[in-house]
Coordinates of C-alpha atoms in Angstrom, one line a residue:
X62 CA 24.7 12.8 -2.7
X63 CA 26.7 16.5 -1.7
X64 CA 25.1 19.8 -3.3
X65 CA 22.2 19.9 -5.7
X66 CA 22.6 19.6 -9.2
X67 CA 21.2 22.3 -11.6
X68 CA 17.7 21.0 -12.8
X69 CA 19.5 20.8 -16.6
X70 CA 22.2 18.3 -15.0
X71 CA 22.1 14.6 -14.9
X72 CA 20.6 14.5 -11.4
X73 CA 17.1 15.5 -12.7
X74 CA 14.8 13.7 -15.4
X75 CA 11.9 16.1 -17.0
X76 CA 8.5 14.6 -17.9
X77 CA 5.6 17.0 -19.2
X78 CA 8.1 19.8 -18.5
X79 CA 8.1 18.7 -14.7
X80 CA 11.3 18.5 -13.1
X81 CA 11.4 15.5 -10.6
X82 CA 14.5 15.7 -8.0
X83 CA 15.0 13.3 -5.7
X84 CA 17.9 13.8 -3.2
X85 CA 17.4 11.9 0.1
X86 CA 15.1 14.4 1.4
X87 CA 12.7 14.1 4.5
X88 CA 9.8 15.8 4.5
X89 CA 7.3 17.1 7.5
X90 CA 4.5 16.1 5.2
X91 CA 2.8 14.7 2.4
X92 CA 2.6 17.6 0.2
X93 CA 1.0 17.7 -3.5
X94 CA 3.7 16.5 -5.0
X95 CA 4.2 13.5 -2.8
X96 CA 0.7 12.6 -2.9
X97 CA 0.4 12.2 -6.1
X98 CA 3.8 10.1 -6.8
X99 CA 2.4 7.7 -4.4
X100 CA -1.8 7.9 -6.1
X101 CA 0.5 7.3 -10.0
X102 CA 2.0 3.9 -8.7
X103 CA 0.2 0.7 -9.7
X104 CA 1.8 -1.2 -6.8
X105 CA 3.2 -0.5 -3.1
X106 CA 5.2 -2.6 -0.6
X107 CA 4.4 -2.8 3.3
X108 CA 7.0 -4.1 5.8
X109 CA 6.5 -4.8 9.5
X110 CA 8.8 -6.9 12.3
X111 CA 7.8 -8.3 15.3
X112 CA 9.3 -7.3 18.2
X113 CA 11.0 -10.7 19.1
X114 CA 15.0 -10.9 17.5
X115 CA 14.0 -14.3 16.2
X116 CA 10.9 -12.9 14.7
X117 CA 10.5 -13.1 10.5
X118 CA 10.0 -9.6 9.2
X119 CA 7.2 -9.3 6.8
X120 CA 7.4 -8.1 3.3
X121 CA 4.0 -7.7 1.4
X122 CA 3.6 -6.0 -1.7
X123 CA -0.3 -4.4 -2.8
X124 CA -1.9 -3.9 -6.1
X125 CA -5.8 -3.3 -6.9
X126 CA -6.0 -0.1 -8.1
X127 CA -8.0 2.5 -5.5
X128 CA -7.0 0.8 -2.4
X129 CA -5.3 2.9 -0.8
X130 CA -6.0 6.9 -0.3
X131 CA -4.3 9.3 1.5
X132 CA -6.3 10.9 4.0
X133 CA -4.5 13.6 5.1
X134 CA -1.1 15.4 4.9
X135 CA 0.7 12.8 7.3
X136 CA -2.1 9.7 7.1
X137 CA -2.7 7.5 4.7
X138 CA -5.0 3.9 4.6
X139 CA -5.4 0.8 2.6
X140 CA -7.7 -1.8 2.4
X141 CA -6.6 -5.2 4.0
X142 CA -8.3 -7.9 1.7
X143 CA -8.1 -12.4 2.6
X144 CA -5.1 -14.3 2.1
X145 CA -3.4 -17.1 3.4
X146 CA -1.0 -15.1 6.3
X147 CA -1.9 -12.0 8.6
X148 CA 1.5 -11.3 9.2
X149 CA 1.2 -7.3 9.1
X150 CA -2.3 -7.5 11.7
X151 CA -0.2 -9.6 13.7
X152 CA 3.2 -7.1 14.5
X153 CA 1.0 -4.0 14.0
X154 CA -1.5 -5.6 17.0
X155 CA 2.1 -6.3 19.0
X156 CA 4.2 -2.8 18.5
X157 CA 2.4 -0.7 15.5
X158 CA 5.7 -0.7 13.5
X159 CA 5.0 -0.1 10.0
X160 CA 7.0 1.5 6.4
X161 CA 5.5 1.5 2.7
X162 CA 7.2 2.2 0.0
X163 CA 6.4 3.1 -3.4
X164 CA 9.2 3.3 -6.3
X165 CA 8.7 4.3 -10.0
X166 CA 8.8 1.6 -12.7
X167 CA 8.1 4.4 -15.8
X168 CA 8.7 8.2 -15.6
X169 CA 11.1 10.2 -13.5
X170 CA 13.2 7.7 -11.1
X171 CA 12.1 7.8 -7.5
X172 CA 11.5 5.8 -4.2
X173 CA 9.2 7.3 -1.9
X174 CA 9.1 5.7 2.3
X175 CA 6.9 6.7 4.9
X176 CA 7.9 5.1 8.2
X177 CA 5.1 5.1 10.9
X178 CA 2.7 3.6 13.2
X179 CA 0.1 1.4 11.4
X180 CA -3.4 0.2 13.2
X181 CA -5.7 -2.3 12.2
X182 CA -9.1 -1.0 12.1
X183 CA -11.1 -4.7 12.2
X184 CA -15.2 -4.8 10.4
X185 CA -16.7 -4.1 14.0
X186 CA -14.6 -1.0 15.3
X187 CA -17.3 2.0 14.7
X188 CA -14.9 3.4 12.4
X189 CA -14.6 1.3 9.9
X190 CA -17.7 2.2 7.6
X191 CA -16.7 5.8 8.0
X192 CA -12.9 4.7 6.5
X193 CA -14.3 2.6 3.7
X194 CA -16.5 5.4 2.9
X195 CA -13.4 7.8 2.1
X196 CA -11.8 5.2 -0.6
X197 CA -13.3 5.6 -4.1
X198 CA -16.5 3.1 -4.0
X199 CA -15.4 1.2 -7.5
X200 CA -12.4 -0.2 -5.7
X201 CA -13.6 -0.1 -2.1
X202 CA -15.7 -3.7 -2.2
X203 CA -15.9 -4.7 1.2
X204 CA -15.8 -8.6 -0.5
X205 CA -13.1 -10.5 1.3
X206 CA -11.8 -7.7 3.4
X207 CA -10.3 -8.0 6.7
X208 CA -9.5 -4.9 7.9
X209 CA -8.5 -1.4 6.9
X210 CA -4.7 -0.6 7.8
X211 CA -4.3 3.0 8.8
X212 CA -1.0 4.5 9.2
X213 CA 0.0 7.6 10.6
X214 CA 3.5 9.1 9.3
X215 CA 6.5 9.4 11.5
X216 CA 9.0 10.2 8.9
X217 CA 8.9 10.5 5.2
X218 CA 11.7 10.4 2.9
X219 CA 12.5 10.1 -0.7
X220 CA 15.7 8.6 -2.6
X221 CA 16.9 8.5 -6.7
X222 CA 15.8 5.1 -7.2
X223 CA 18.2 4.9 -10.2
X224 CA 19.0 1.1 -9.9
X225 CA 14.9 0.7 -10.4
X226 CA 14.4 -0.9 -13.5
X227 CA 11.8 0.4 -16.5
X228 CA 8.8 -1.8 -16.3
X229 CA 5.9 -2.1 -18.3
X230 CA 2.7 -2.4 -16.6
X231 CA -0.2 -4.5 -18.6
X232 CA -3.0 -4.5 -16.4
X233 CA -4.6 -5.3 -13.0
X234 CA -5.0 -9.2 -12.0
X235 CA -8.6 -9.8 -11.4
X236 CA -8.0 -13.3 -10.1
X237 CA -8.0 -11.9 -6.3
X238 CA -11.1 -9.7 -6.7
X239 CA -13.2 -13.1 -8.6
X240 CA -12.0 -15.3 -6.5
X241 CA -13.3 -13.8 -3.0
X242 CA -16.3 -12.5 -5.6
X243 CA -17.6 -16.1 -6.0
X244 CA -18.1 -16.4 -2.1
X245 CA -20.2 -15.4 0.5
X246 CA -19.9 -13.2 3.2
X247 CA -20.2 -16.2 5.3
X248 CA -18.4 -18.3 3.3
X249 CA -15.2 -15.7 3.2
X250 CA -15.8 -16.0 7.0
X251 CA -15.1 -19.5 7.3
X252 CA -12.0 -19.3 4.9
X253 CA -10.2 -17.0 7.2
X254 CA -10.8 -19.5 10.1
X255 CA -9.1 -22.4 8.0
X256 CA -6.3 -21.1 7.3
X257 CA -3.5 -21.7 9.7
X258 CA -1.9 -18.2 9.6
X259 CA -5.2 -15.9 9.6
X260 CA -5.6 -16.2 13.7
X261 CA -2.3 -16.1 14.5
X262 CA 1.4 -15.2 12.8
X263 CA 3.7 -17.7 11.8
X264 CA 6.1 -16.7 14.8
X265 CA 2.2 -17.5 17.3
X266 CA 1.2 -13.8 17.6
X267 CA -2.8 -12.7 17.7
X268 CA -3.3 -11.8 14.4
X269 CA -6.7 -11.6 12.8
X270 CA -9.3 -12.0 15.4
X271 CA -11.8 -14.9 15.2
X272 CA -14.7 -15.3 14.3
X273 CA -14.5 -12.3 11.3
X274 CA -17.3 -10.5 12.8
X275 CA -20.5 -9.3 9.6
X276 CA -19.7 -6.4 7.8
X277 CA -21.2 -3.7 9.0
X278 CA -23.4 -3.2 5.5
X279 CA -24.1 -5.9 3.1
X280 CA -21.9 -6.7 0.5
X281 CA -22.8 -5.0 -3.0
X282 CA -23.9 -8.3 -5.1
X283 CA -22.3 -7.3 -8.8
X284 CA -18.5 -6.4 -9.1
X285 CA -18.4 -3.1 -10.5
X286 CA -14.6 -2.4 -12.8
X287 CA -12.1 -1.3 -10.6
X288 CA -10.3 2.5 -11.9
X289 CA -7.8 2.0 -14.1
X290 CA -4.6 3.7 -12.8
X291 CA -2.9 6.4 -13.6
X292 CA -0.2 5.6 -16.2
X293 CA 2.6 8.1 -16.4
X294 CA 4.1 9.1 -19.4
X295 CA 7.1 7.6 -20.0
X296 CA 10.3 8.6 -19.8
X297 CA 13.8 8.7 -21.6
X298 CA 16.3 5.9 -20.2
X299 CA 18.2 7.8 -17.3
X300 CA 21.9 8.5 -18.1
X301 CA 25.0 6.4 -17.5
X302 CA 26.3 7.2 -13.5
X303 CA 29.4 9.3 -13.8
X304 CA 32.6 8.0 -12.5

């Protein structure tokens, strides 16, 4: 898109009396206005590659609310909970290759990418308590997690998102969190070890390592309620694309 539009124009939407533009830009940062874009969104998508040509990419997208945090103005981590594939341990373990997105479902239109390098940080590195300990502790329940994916920024960029659709959000799934709730330490142990693609990717790469070593404190018994996220206002239906 040449130029920039005046902030009256049809290239910018205005919520609360905040003017949102978005014009392909790249950023040296994670600034305030960034930051909190990406700590509004309900939802985020991770993609990683191996480095083979007949490799599958790997497109994953993340809810539960207060998973991830940014931790400082060009890293940000989220919490790597069980599931039935490993795919992103097993291509960040091979080349580190990482990009999350977020886009905006309500509000102001927008896409926000940060392309990087992304590291696994598994239950017995020494710095995994001192990462869980920075993500807020009503949504940071070590029960059923794997790792803690940290991911340092190597470009960020926004775009319009104006094909994005309005959506609605109702509320969070708790099926994830009760499910893994209902089971021991132990017990989540020996689930990762069944499943076929935990250990390795579907392409053969090392994935999660095996056995999932202890936590390195004991698991809090009760489930306290995740936060409830942050719930833009919403905003008037963007206008028609000119020409």
């Amino acid at each position: 898109m040449a130029g920039r539009p005046d902030e009256e124009s049809a290239g910018a939407d205005r919520v609360g009396g905040r003017y949102w533009l978005f014009m392909g830009k790249t950023y040296e940062r994670l600034d305030g206005r960034l930051r909190g874009f990406i700590e509004e969104q309900v939802v985020f998508f991770v993609a990683t590659a191996p480095l083979s040509a007949q490799g599958s990419v790997n497109l994953s997208p993340k809810g539960r609310a207060g998973t991830l945090t940014v931790l400082d103005e060009r890293t940000l981590a989220y919490l790597d909970f069980g599931g039935s594939h490993a795919e992103t341990l097993a291509h960040l373990r091979e080349n580190g290759r990482i990009t999350l997105m977020w886009c905006a479902f309500s509000g102001p239109p927008a896409i926000v990418r940060v392309h990087g390098r992304g590291e696994p940080v598994f239950r017995d590195d020494p710095r995994f308590a001192g990462l869980l300990a920075r993500f807020d502790p009503r949504a940071a329940d070590p029960t059923g997690l794997r790792s803690i994916i940290v991911v340092t920024a190597e470009r960020i960029s926004d775009s319009c998102g104006y094909a994005v659709p309005f959506l609605e959000y109702r509320e969070e799934r708790s099926l994830h969190r009760e499910y893994f709730g209902r089971r021991t330490d132990e017990e989540f142990a020996a689930y990762c070890e069944r499943k076929e693609y935990n250990g390795t990717s579907i392409d053969g790469l090392p994935a999660l390592p095996l056995p999932l070593p202890p936590l390195p404190h004991p698991s809090p018994a009760p489930h306290h309620p995740a936060p409830a996220p942050h719930h833009p206002a919403p905003a008037p239906s963007p206008p028609a694309a000119a020409g």
